[in-house]
PDB file of N, CA and C in Angstrom:
ATOM      1  N   MET A   1      93.437 111.396  66.399  1.00  0.00           N
ATOM      2  CA  MET A   1      92.898 110.581  67.043  1.00  0.00           C
ATOM      3  C   MET A   1      90.939 111.649  68.013  1.00  0.00           C
ATOM      4  N   ASP A   2      90.386 110.516  67.473  1.00  0.00           N
ATOM      5  CA  ASP A   2      88.665 110.913  68.043  1.00  0.00           C
ATOM      6  C   ASP A   2      88.545 110.173  69.075  1.00  0.00           C
ATOM      7  N   GLN A   3      87.769 110.930  69.645  1.00  0.00           N
ATOM      8  CA  GLN A   3      87.720 109.669  71.372  1.00  0.00           C
ATOM      9  C   GLN A   3      86.985 108.325  71.042  1.00  0.00           C
ATOM     10  N   ASN A   4      86.489 107.986  70.106  1.00  0.00           N
ATOM     11  CA  ASN A   4      86.039 106.961  69.875  1.00  0.00           C
ATOM     12  C   ASN A   4      87.734 105.941  69.860  1.00  0.00           C
ATOM     13  N   GLU A   5      88.333 106.664  68.592  1.00  0.00           N
ATOM     14  CA  GLU A   5      89.576 105.800  68.435  1.00  0.00           C
ATOM     15  C   GLU A   5      89.843 105.697  69.427  1.00  0.00           C
ATOM     16  N   LEU A   6      90.855 106.397  70.330  1.00  0.00           N
ATOM     17  CA  LEU A   6      91.251 106.042  71.699  1.00  0.00           C
ATOM     18  C   LEU A   6      90.687 105.718  72.828  1.00  0.00           C
ATOM     19  N   LYS A   7      89.515 105.407  72.564  1.00  0.00           N
ATOM     20  CA  LYS A   7      89.199 104.303  73.455  1.00  0.00           C
ATOM     21  C   LYS A   7      89.005 103.001  73.151  1.00  0.00           C
ATOM     22  N   LYS A   8      88.941 102.474  71.814  1.00  0.00           N
ATOM     23  CA  LYS A   8      89.826 101.632  71.362  1.00  0.00           C
ATOM     24  C   LYS A   8      91.152 101.091  71.970  1.00  0.00           C
ATOM     25  N   ALA A   9      91.952 102.133  71.442  1.00  0.00           N
ATOM     26  CA  ALA A   9      93.546 102.486  71.567  1.00  0.00           C
ATOM     27  C   ALA A   9      93.881 101.688  73.320  1.00  0.00           C
ATOM     28  N   VAL A  10      93.143 102.048  74.150  1.00  0.00           N
ATOM     29  CA  VAL A  10      93.122 102.241  75.336  1.00  0.00           C
ATOM     30  C   VAL A  10      92.657 100.392  76.315  1.00  0.00           C
ATOM     31  N   ALA A  11      91.007 100.392  75.599  1.00  0.00           N
ATOM     32  CA  ALA A  11      90.740  99.359  75.063  1.00  0.00           C
ATOM     33  C   ALA A  11      91.736  97.963  74.673  1.00  0.00           C
ATOM     34  N   LYS A  12      92.120  97.768  73.988  1.00  0.00           N
ATOM     35  CA  LYS A  12      93.506  97.047  73.451  1.00  0.00           C
ATOM     36  C   LYS A  12      94.283  96.716  74.284  1.00  0.00           C
ATOM     37  N   ALA A  13      95.058  97.946  75.210  1.00  0.00           N
ATOM     38  CA  ALA A  13      95.960  98.375  75.868  1.00  0.00           C
ATOM     39  C   ALA A  13      95.451  97.364  77.448  1.00  0.00           C
ATOM     40  N   ALA A  14      94.656  97.857  77.413  1.00  0.00           N
ATOM     41  CA  ALA A  14      93.932  96.684  78.542  1.00  0.00           C
ATOM     42  C   ALA A  14      94.266  94.951  78.371  1.00  0.00           C
ATOM     43  N   ALA A  15      93.301  94.608  76.945  1.00  0.00           N
ATOM     44  CA  ALA A  15      92.927  93.251  76.544  1.00  0.00           C
ATOM     45  C   ALA A  15      94.593  93.186  76.701  1.00  0.00           C
ATOM     46  N   ASP A  16      95.595  93.469  76.138  1.00  0.00           N
ATOM     47  CA  ASP A  16      96.550  92.724  75.488  1.00  0.00           C
ATOM     48  C   ASP A  16      97.596  92.322  77.326  1.00  0.00           C
ATOM     49  N   TYR A  17      97.774  93.304  78.180  1.00  0.00           N
ATOM     50  CA  TYR A  17      98.257  94.127  79.651  1.00  0.00           C
ATOM     51  C   TYR A  17      97.412  92.023  80.350  1.00  0.00           C
ATOM     52  N   VAL A  18      96.791  92.275  80.288  1.00  0.00           N
ATOM     53  CA  VAL A  18      95.204  91.153  80.567  1.00  0.00           C
ATOM     54  C   VAL A  18      96.060  89.397  79.823  1.00  0.00           C
ATOM     55  N   LYS A  19      95.553  89.785  78.644  1.00  0.00           N
ATOM     56  CA  LYS A  19      96.462  88.479  77.840  1.00  0.00           C
ATOM     57  C   LYS A  19      97.832  87.874  78.339  1.00  0.00           C
ATOM     58  N   GLN A  20      98.670  88.228  78.835  1.00  0.00           N
ATOM     59  CA  GLN A  20      99.784  88.933  79.070  1.00  0.00           C
ATOM     60  C   GLN A  20      99.799  87.916  80.771  1.00  0.00           C
ATOM     61  N   ARG A  21      98.850  87.994  81.005  1.00  0.00           N
ATOM     62  CA  ARG A  21      99.164  87.794  82.843  1.00  0.00           C
ATOM     63  C   ARG A  21      97.540  86.425  82.844  1.00  0.00           C
ATOM     64  N   LEU A  22      97.093  85.524  82.022  1.00  0.00           N
ATOM     65  CA  LEU A  22      96.443  85.149  82.298  1.00  0.00           C
ATOM     66  C   LEU A  22      97.024  83.317  82.925  1.00  0.00           C
ATOM     67  N   ASP A  23      96.295  83.073  83.802  1.00  0.00           N
ATOM     68  CA  ASP A  23      97.067  81.337  84.235  1.00  0.00           C
ATOM     69  C   ASP A  23      95.924  80.755  83.827  1.00  0.00           C
ATOM     70  N   ASP A  24      95.540  79.521  84.567  1.00  0.00           N
ATOM     71  CA  ASP A  24      94.620  78.953  84.763  1.00  0.00           C
ATOM     72  C   ASP A  24      93.565  79.455  86.109  1.00  0.00           C
ATOM     73  N   HIS A  25      94.488  80.490  86.933  1.00  0.00           N
ATOM     74  CA  HIS A  25      93.273  80.632  88.109  1.00  0.00           C
ATOM     75  C   HIS A  25      93.028  81.883  88.099  1.00  0.00           C
ATOM     76  N   THR A  26      92.919  82.548  86.720  1.00  0.00           N
ATOM     77  CA  THR A  26      92.666  84.722  86.932  1.00  0.00           C
ATOM     78  C   THR A  26      90.986  84.224  86.432  1.00  0.00           C
ATOM     79  N   VAL A  27      90.366  85.534  87.003  1.00  0.00           N
ATOM     80  CA  VAL A  27      89.312  85.579  87.259  1.00  0.00           C
ATOM     81  C   VAL A  27      89.142  86.768  86.506  1.00  0.00           C
ATOM     82  N   ILE A  28      88.872  87.379  85.200  1.00  0.00           N
ATOM     83  CA  ILE A  28      88.778  88.721  85.262  1.00  0.00           C
ATOM     84  C   ILE A  28      87.503  89.592  85.458  1.00  0.00           C
ATOM     85  N   GLY A  29      87.960  90.659  86.873  1.00  0.00           N
ATOM     86  CA  GLY A  29      86.664  91.578  86.362  1.00  0.00           C
ATOM     87  C   GLY A  29      86.727  92.262  85.254  1.00  0.00           C
ATOM     88  N   VAL A  30      85.186  92.905  85.049  1.00  0.00           N
ATOM     89  CA  VAL A  30      84.706  93.596  84.239  1.00  0.00           C
ATOM     90  C   VAL A  30      83.737  94.963  84.287  1.00  0.00           C
ATOM     91  N   GLY A  31      84.014  96.033  84.029  1.00  0.00           N
ATOM     92  CA  GLY A  31      83.600  96.943  84.584  1.00  0.00           C
ATOM     93  C   GLY A  31      82.427  97.576  83.118  1.00  0.00           C
ATOM     94  N   THR A  32      81.868  98.602  83.464  1.00  0.00           N
ATOM     95  CA  THR A  32      81.145  98.994  82.765  1.00  0.00           C
ATOM     96  C   THR A  32      81.033 100.810  81.457  1.00  0.00           C
ATOM     97  N   GLY A  33      80.465 100.417  80.114  1.00  0.00           N
ATOM     98  CA  GLY A  33      80.647 101.796  79.776  1.00  0.00           C
ATOM     99  C   GLY A  33      81.154 101.835  78.489  1.00  0.00           C
ATOM    100  N   SER A  34      81.779 102.459  77.843  1.00  0.00           N
ATOM    101  CA  SER A  34      81.300 102.339  76.359  1.00  0.00           C
ATOM    102  C   SER A  34      82.839 101.729  76.347  1.00  0.00           C
ATOM    103  N   THR A  35      83.881 102.049  76.754  1.00  0.00           N
ATOM    104  CA  THR A  35      85.509 101.397  76.572  1.00  0.00           C
ATOM    105  C   THR A  35      85.356 100.004  77.114  1.00  0.00           C
ATOM    106  N   ALA A  36      84.890  99.401  78.578  1.00  0.00           N
ATOM    107  CA  ALA A  36      84.692  98.219  78.809  1.00  0.00           C
ATOM    108  C   ALA A  36      83.885  97.487  77.537  1.00  0.00           C
ATOM    109  N   ASN A  37      83.262  97.829  76.888  1.00  0.00           N
ATOM    110  CA  ASN A  37      82.923  97.328  75.673  1.00  0.00           C
ATOM    111  C   ASN A  37      83.615  97.149  74.517  1.00  0.00           C
ATOM    112  N   TYR A  38      84.469  98.003  74.168  1.00  0.00           N
ATOM    113  CA  TYR A  38      85.893  97.901  73.953  1.00  0.00           C
ATOM    114  C   TYR A  38      86.793  97.102  74.315  1.00  0.00           C
ATOM    115  N   PHE A  39      86.395  96.572  75.185  1.00  0.00           N
ATOM    116  CA  PHE A  39      87.603  95.934  76.197  1.00  0.00           C
ATOM    117  C   PHE A  39      86.725  94.648  75.784  1.00  0.00           C
ATOM    118  N   ILE A  40      85.743  93.880  75.334  1.00  0.00           N
ATOM    119  CA  ILE A  40      85.053  93.031  76.113  1.00  0.00           C
ATOM    120  C   ILE A  40      85.458  92.594  75.047  1.00  0.00           C
ATOM    121  N   ASP A  41      85.411  93.402  73.672  1.00  0.00           N
ATOM    122  CA  ASP A  41      84.876  92.740  72.507  1.00  0.00           C
ATOM    123  C   ASP A  41      86.986  91.860  72.055  1.00  0.00           C
ATOM    124  N   TYR A  42      87.904  92.952  72.498  1.00  0.00           N
ATOM    125  CA  TYR A  42      89.063  91.874  72.435  1.00  0.00           C
ATOM    126  C   TYR A  42      88.904  90.619  73.302  1.00  0.00           C
ATOM    127  N   LEU A  43      88.865  91.076  74.543  1.00  0.00           N
ATOM    128  CA  LEU A  43      88.742  89.390  75.319  1.00  0.00           C
ATOM    129  C   LEU A  43      87.960  88.900  74.503  1.00  0.00           C
ATOM    130  N   ALA A  44      87.185  88.648  73.628  1.00  0.00           N
ATOM    131  CA  ALA A  44      86.707  87.786  72.845  1.00  0.00           C
ATOM    132  C   ALA A  44      87.826  86.843  71.381  1.00  0.00           C
ATOM    133  N   GLU A  45      87.882  88.238  71.539  1.00  0.00           N
ATOM    134  CA  GLU A  45      89.591  87.552  70.437  1.00  0.00           C
ATOM    135  C   GLU A  45      90.479  86.402  71.393  1.00  0.00           C
ATOM    136  N   PHE A  46      90.964  86.225  72.422  1.00  0.00           N
ATOM    137  CA  PHE A  46      91.194  85.152  72.980  1.00  0.00           C
ATOM    138  C   PHE A  46      90.253  84.833  73.840  1.00  0.00           C
ATOM    139  N   ARG A  47      89.110  84.246  74.172  1.00  0.00           N
ATOM    140  CA  ARG A  47      88.001  83.838  74.555  1.00  0.00           C
ATOM    141  C   ARG A  47      88.706  82.625  75.727  1.00  0.00           C
ATOM    142  N   ASP A  48      89.194  81.310  75.300  1.00  0.00           N
ATOM    143  CA  ASP A  48      89.081  80.577  75.161  1.00  0.00           C
ATOM    144  C   ASP A  48      90.339  80.292  76.362  1.00  0.00           C
ATOM    145  N   ASP A  49      91.027  81.186  76.170  1.00  0.00           N
ATOM    146  CA  ASP A  49      91.849  81.166  77.256  1.00  0.00           C
ATOM    147  C   ASP A  49      91.590  81.778  78.507  1.00  0.00           C
ATOM    148  N   ILE A  50      90.643  82.311  78.331  1.00  0.00           N
ATOM    149  CA  ILE A  50      89.649  83.112  79.856  1.00  0.00           C
ATOM    150  C   ILE A  50      89.350  81.710  81.150  1.00  0.00           C
ATOM    151  N   ARG A  51      89.309  81.638  81.939  1.00  0.00           N
ATOM    152  CA  ARG A  51      88.804  80.915  82.846  1.00  0.00           C
ATOM    153  C   ARG A  51      87.617  81.061  83.109  1.00  0.00           C
ATOM    154  N   ALA A  52      87.203  82.885  83.674  1.00  0.00           N
ATOM    155  CA  ALA A  52      85.939  83.234  83.368  1.00  0.00           C
ATOM    156  C   ALA A  52      86.113  84.807  83.892  1.00  0.00           C
ATOM    157  N   THR A  53      84.863  85.315  84.094  1.00  0.00           N
ATOM    158  CA  THR A  53      84.912  86.631  84.060  1.00  0.00           C
ATOM    159  C   THR A  53      83.635  87.178  85.331  1.00  0.00           C
ATOM    160  N   VAL A  54      84.066  88.259  86.194  1.00  0.00           N
ATOM    161  CA  VAL A  54      82.716  88.711  86.354  1.00  0.00           C
ATOM    162  C   VAL A  54      82.457  90.239  85.948  1.00  0.00           C
ATOM    163  N   ALA A  55      81.036  90.679  86.632  1.00  0.00           N
ATOM    164  CA  ALA A  55      80.735  92.196  85.699  1.00  0.00           C
ATOM    165  C   ALA A  55      80.425  92.633  86.852  1.00  0.00           C
ATOM    166  N   SER A  56      80.353  93.994  86.441  1.00  0.00           N
ATOM    167  CA  SER A  56      79.125  94.847  87.359  1.00  0.00           C
ATOM    168  C   SER A  56      78.076  95.251  87.001  1.00  0.00           C
ATOM    169  N   SER A  57      77.875  95.068  85.059  1.00  0.00           N
ATOM    170  CA  SER A  57      76.672  95.194  85.085  1.00  0.00           C
ATOM    171  C   SER A  57      75.536  94.422  84.847  1.00  0.00           C
ATOM    172  N   GLU A  58      74.595  94.106  84.404  1.00  0.00           N
ATOM    173  CA  GLU A  58      73.578  93.053  83.738  1.00  0.00           C
ATOM    174  C   GLU A  58      74.108  93.367  82.179  1.00  0.00           C
ATOM    175  N   GLU A  59      74.442  95.320  82.078  1.00  0.00           N
ATOM    176  CA  GLU A  59      74.259  95.073  80.323  1.00  0.00           C
ATOM    177  C   GLU A  59      76.055  94.311  80.077  1.00  0.00           C
ATOM    178  N   THR A  60      76.911  94.554  81.239  1.00  0.00           N
ATOM    179  CA  THR A  60      78.023  94.089  80.702  1.00  0.00           C
ATOM    180  C   THR A  60      77.941  92.373  80.554  1.00  0.00           C
ATOM    181  N   ALA A  61      77.653  92.056  81.224  1.00  0.00           N
ATOM    182  CA  ALA A  61      77.609  90.408  81.140  1.00  0.00           C
ATOM    183  C   ALA A  61      76.681  89.800  80.714  1.00  0.00           C
ATOM    184  N   ARG A  62      75.674  90.462  79.955  1.00  0.00           N
ATOM    185  CA  ARG A  62      75.128  90.421  78.661  1.00  0.00           C
ATOM    186  C   ARG A  62      76.183  90.584  77.245  1.00  0.00           C
ATOM    187  N   ARG A  63      76.744  91.956  77.205  1.00  0.00           N
ATOM    188  CA  ARG A  63      78.293  91.541  76.576  1.00  0.00           C
ATOM    189  C   ARG A  63      79.316  90.086  76.250  1.00  0.00           C
ATOM    190  N   LEU A  64      79.467  89.988  77.770  1.00  0.00           N
ATOM    191  CA  LEU A  64      80.548  88.824  77.642  1.00  0.00           C
ATOM    192  C   LEU A  64      79.608  87.685  77.468  1.00  0.00           C
ATOM    193  N   LYS A  65      78.523  87.301  78.063  1.00  0.00           N
ATOM    194  CA  LYS A  65      78.080  85.794  77.501  1.00  0.00           C
ATOM    195  C   LYS A  65      77.435  85.874  75.410  1.00  0.00           C
ATOM    196  N   ALA A  66      77.601  87.256  75.097  1.00  0.00           N
ATOM    197  CA  ALA A  66      77.375  87.243  73.493  1.00  0.00           C
ATOM    198  C   ALA A  66      78.326  86.728  72.968  1.00  0.00           C
ATOM    199  N   HIS A  67      79.795  87.204  73.705  1.00  0.00           N
ATOM    200  CA  HIS A  67      81.237  86.428  73.522  1.00  0.00           C
ATOM    201  C   HIS A  67      81.475  85.480  73.474  1.00  0.00           C
ATOM    202  N   ASN A  68      80.113  84.637  74.654  1.00  0.00           N
ATOM    203  CA  ASN A  68      80.819  82.976  74.793  1.00  0.00           C
ATOM    204  C   ASN A  68      81.865  83.403  75.866  1.00  0.00           C
ATOM    205  N   ILE A  69      81.844  84.662  76.714  1.00  0.00           N
ATOM    206  CA  ILE A  69      82.999  84.459  77.531  1.00  0.00           C
ATOM    207  C   ILE A  69      82.111  84.378  79.075  1.00  0.00           C
ATOM    208  N   GLU A  70      82.719  82.947  80.070  1.00  0.00           N
ATOM    209  CA  GLU A  70      81.572  83.067  80.985  1.00  0.00           C
ATOM    210  C   GLU A  70      81.512  84.055  82.117  1.00  0.00           C
ATOM    211  N   VAL A  71      80.974  84.600  82.596  1.00  0.00           N
ATOM    212  CA  VAL A  71      80.432  85.398  83.317  1.00  0.00           C
ATOM    213  C   VAL A  71      80.322  84.394  84.773  1.00  0.00           C
ATOM    214  N   LEU A  72      80.611  84.878  86.176  1.00  0.00           N
ATOM    215  CA  LEU A  72      80.174  84.039  87.044  1.00  0.00           C
ATOM    216  C   LEU A  72      79.962  85.438  88.218  1.00  0.00           C
ATOM    217  N   ASP A  73      78.498  84.429  88.487  1.00  0.00           N
ATOM    218  CA  ASP A  73      78.314  85.462  90.052  1.00  0.00           C
ATOM    219  C   ASP A  73      79.150  85.556  91.359  1.00  0.00           C
ATOM    220  N   LEU A  74      79.654  87.302  91.133  1.00  0.00           N
ATOM    221  CA  LEU A  74      80.914  87.788  92.290  1.00  0.00           C
ATOM    222  C   LEU A  74      80.960  87.286  93.437  1.00  0.00           C
ATOM    223  N   ASN A  75      79.752  86.778  94.076  1.00  0.00           N
ATOM    224  CA  ASN A  75      79.452  85.933  95.064  1.00  0.00           C
ATOM    225  C   ASN A  75      80.304  84.538  94.988  1.00  0.00           C
ATOM    226  N   ALA A  76      80.162  84.448  94.058  1.00  0.00           N
ATOM    227  CA  ALA A  76      80.165  82.392  93.868  1.00  0.00           C
ATOM    228  C   ALA A  76      81.824  82.505  93.089  1.00  0.00           C
ATOM    229  N   ALA A  77      82.579  83.343  92.350  1.00  0.00           N
ATOM    230  CA  ALA A  77      83.458  83.559  92.158  1.00  0.00           C
ATOM    231  C   ALA A  77      85.191  83.507  93.147  1.00  0.00           C
ATOM    232  N   PRO A  78      85.871  82.932  92.566  1.00  0.00           N
ATOM    233  CA  PRO A  78      87.108  82.547  93.324  1.00  0.00           C
ATOM    234  C   PRO A  78      88.084  83.977  93.287  1.00  0.00           C
ATOM    235  N   GLU A  79      88.540  84.148  93.589  1.00  0.00           N
ATOM    236  CA  GLU A  79      89.234  85.781  94.297  1.00  0.00           C
ATOM    237  C   GLU A  79      89.106  86.439  91.750  1.00  0.00           C
ATOM    238  N   VAL A  80      89.215  87.473  92.533  1.00  0.00           N
ATOM    239  CA  VAL A  80      88.988  88.123  90.887  1.00  0.00           C
ATOM    240  C   VAL A  80      90.448  88.609  90.854  1.00  0.00           C
ATOM    241  N   THR A  81      91.288  88.348  90.222  1.00  0.00           N
ATOM    242  CA  THR A  81      92.895  88.445  89.401  1.00  0.00           C
ATOM    243  C   THR A  81      93.040  89.569  89.535  1.00  0.00           C
ATOM    244  N   ILE A  82      91.810  89.796  88.069  1.00  0.00           N
ATOM    245  CA  ILE A  82      91.697  91.791  87.770  1.00  0.00           C
ATOM    246  C   ILE A  82      90.909  91.936  87.205  1.00  0.00           C
ATOM    247  N   TYR A  83      90.776  93.613  87.539  1.00  0.00           N
ATOM    248  CA  TYR A  83      89.472  93.941  87.610  1.00  0.00           C
ATOM    249  C   TYR A  83      90.036  95.171  86.866  1.00  0.00           C
ATOM    250  N   VAL A  84      88.596  95.791  85.472  1.00  0.00           N
ATOM    251  CA  VAL A  84      89.411  96.612  84.240  1.00  0.00           C
ATOM    252  C   VAL A  84      88.420  97.396  84.225  1.00  0.00           C
ATOM    253  N   ASP A  85      88.142  98.343  84.546  1.00  0.00           N
ATOM    254  CA  ASP A  85      87.102  99.476  84.429  1.00  0.00           C
ATOM    255  C   ASP A  85      87.361 101.504  84.241  1.00  0.00           C
ATOM    256  N   GLY A  86      86.629 101.685  83.714  1.00  0.00           N
ATOM    257  CA  GLY A  86      87.332 102.841  83.126  1.00  0.00           C
ATOM    258  C   GLY A  86      88.575 103.060  83.083  1.00  0.00           C
ATOM    259  N   ALA A  87      88.845 102.599  81.594  1.00  0.00           N
ATOM    260  CA  ALA A  87      90.146 102.241  81.209  1.00  0.00           C
ATOM    261  C   ALA A  87      90.598 103.630  80.495  1.00  0.00           C
ATOM    262  N   ASP A  88      89.768 104.259  80.061  1.00  0.00           N
ATOM    263  CA  ASP A  88      89.421 105.436  79.062  1.00  0.00           C
ATOM    264  C   ASP A  88      90.110 106.971  80.789  1.00  0.00           C
ATOM    265  N   GLU A  89      90.257 106.657  81.555  1.00  0.00           N
ATOM    266  CA  GLU A  89      90.407 107.946  82.834  1.00  0.00           C
ATOM    267  C   GLU A  89      91.873 107.332  82.477  1.00  0.00           C
TER     268      GLU A  89
END
């Protein structure tokens, strides 16, 4: 596996983990970077089940919104239930 394939695999595993733990109150925090981008792409597969997200950067927010995933301002969001960042680390 090359580096991108590994990042995709890690992002998929993180998305699967999040999907198994979703409920009506889950707010997902999403970091920044290439692995986070893959993670966002996988989140899009079950976006209708996601209450909302918060983003660590404007780029992350743009990518989430492009997938029609709601992005809340961190200061306005309820408790962030799960935060995924640096999944490749």
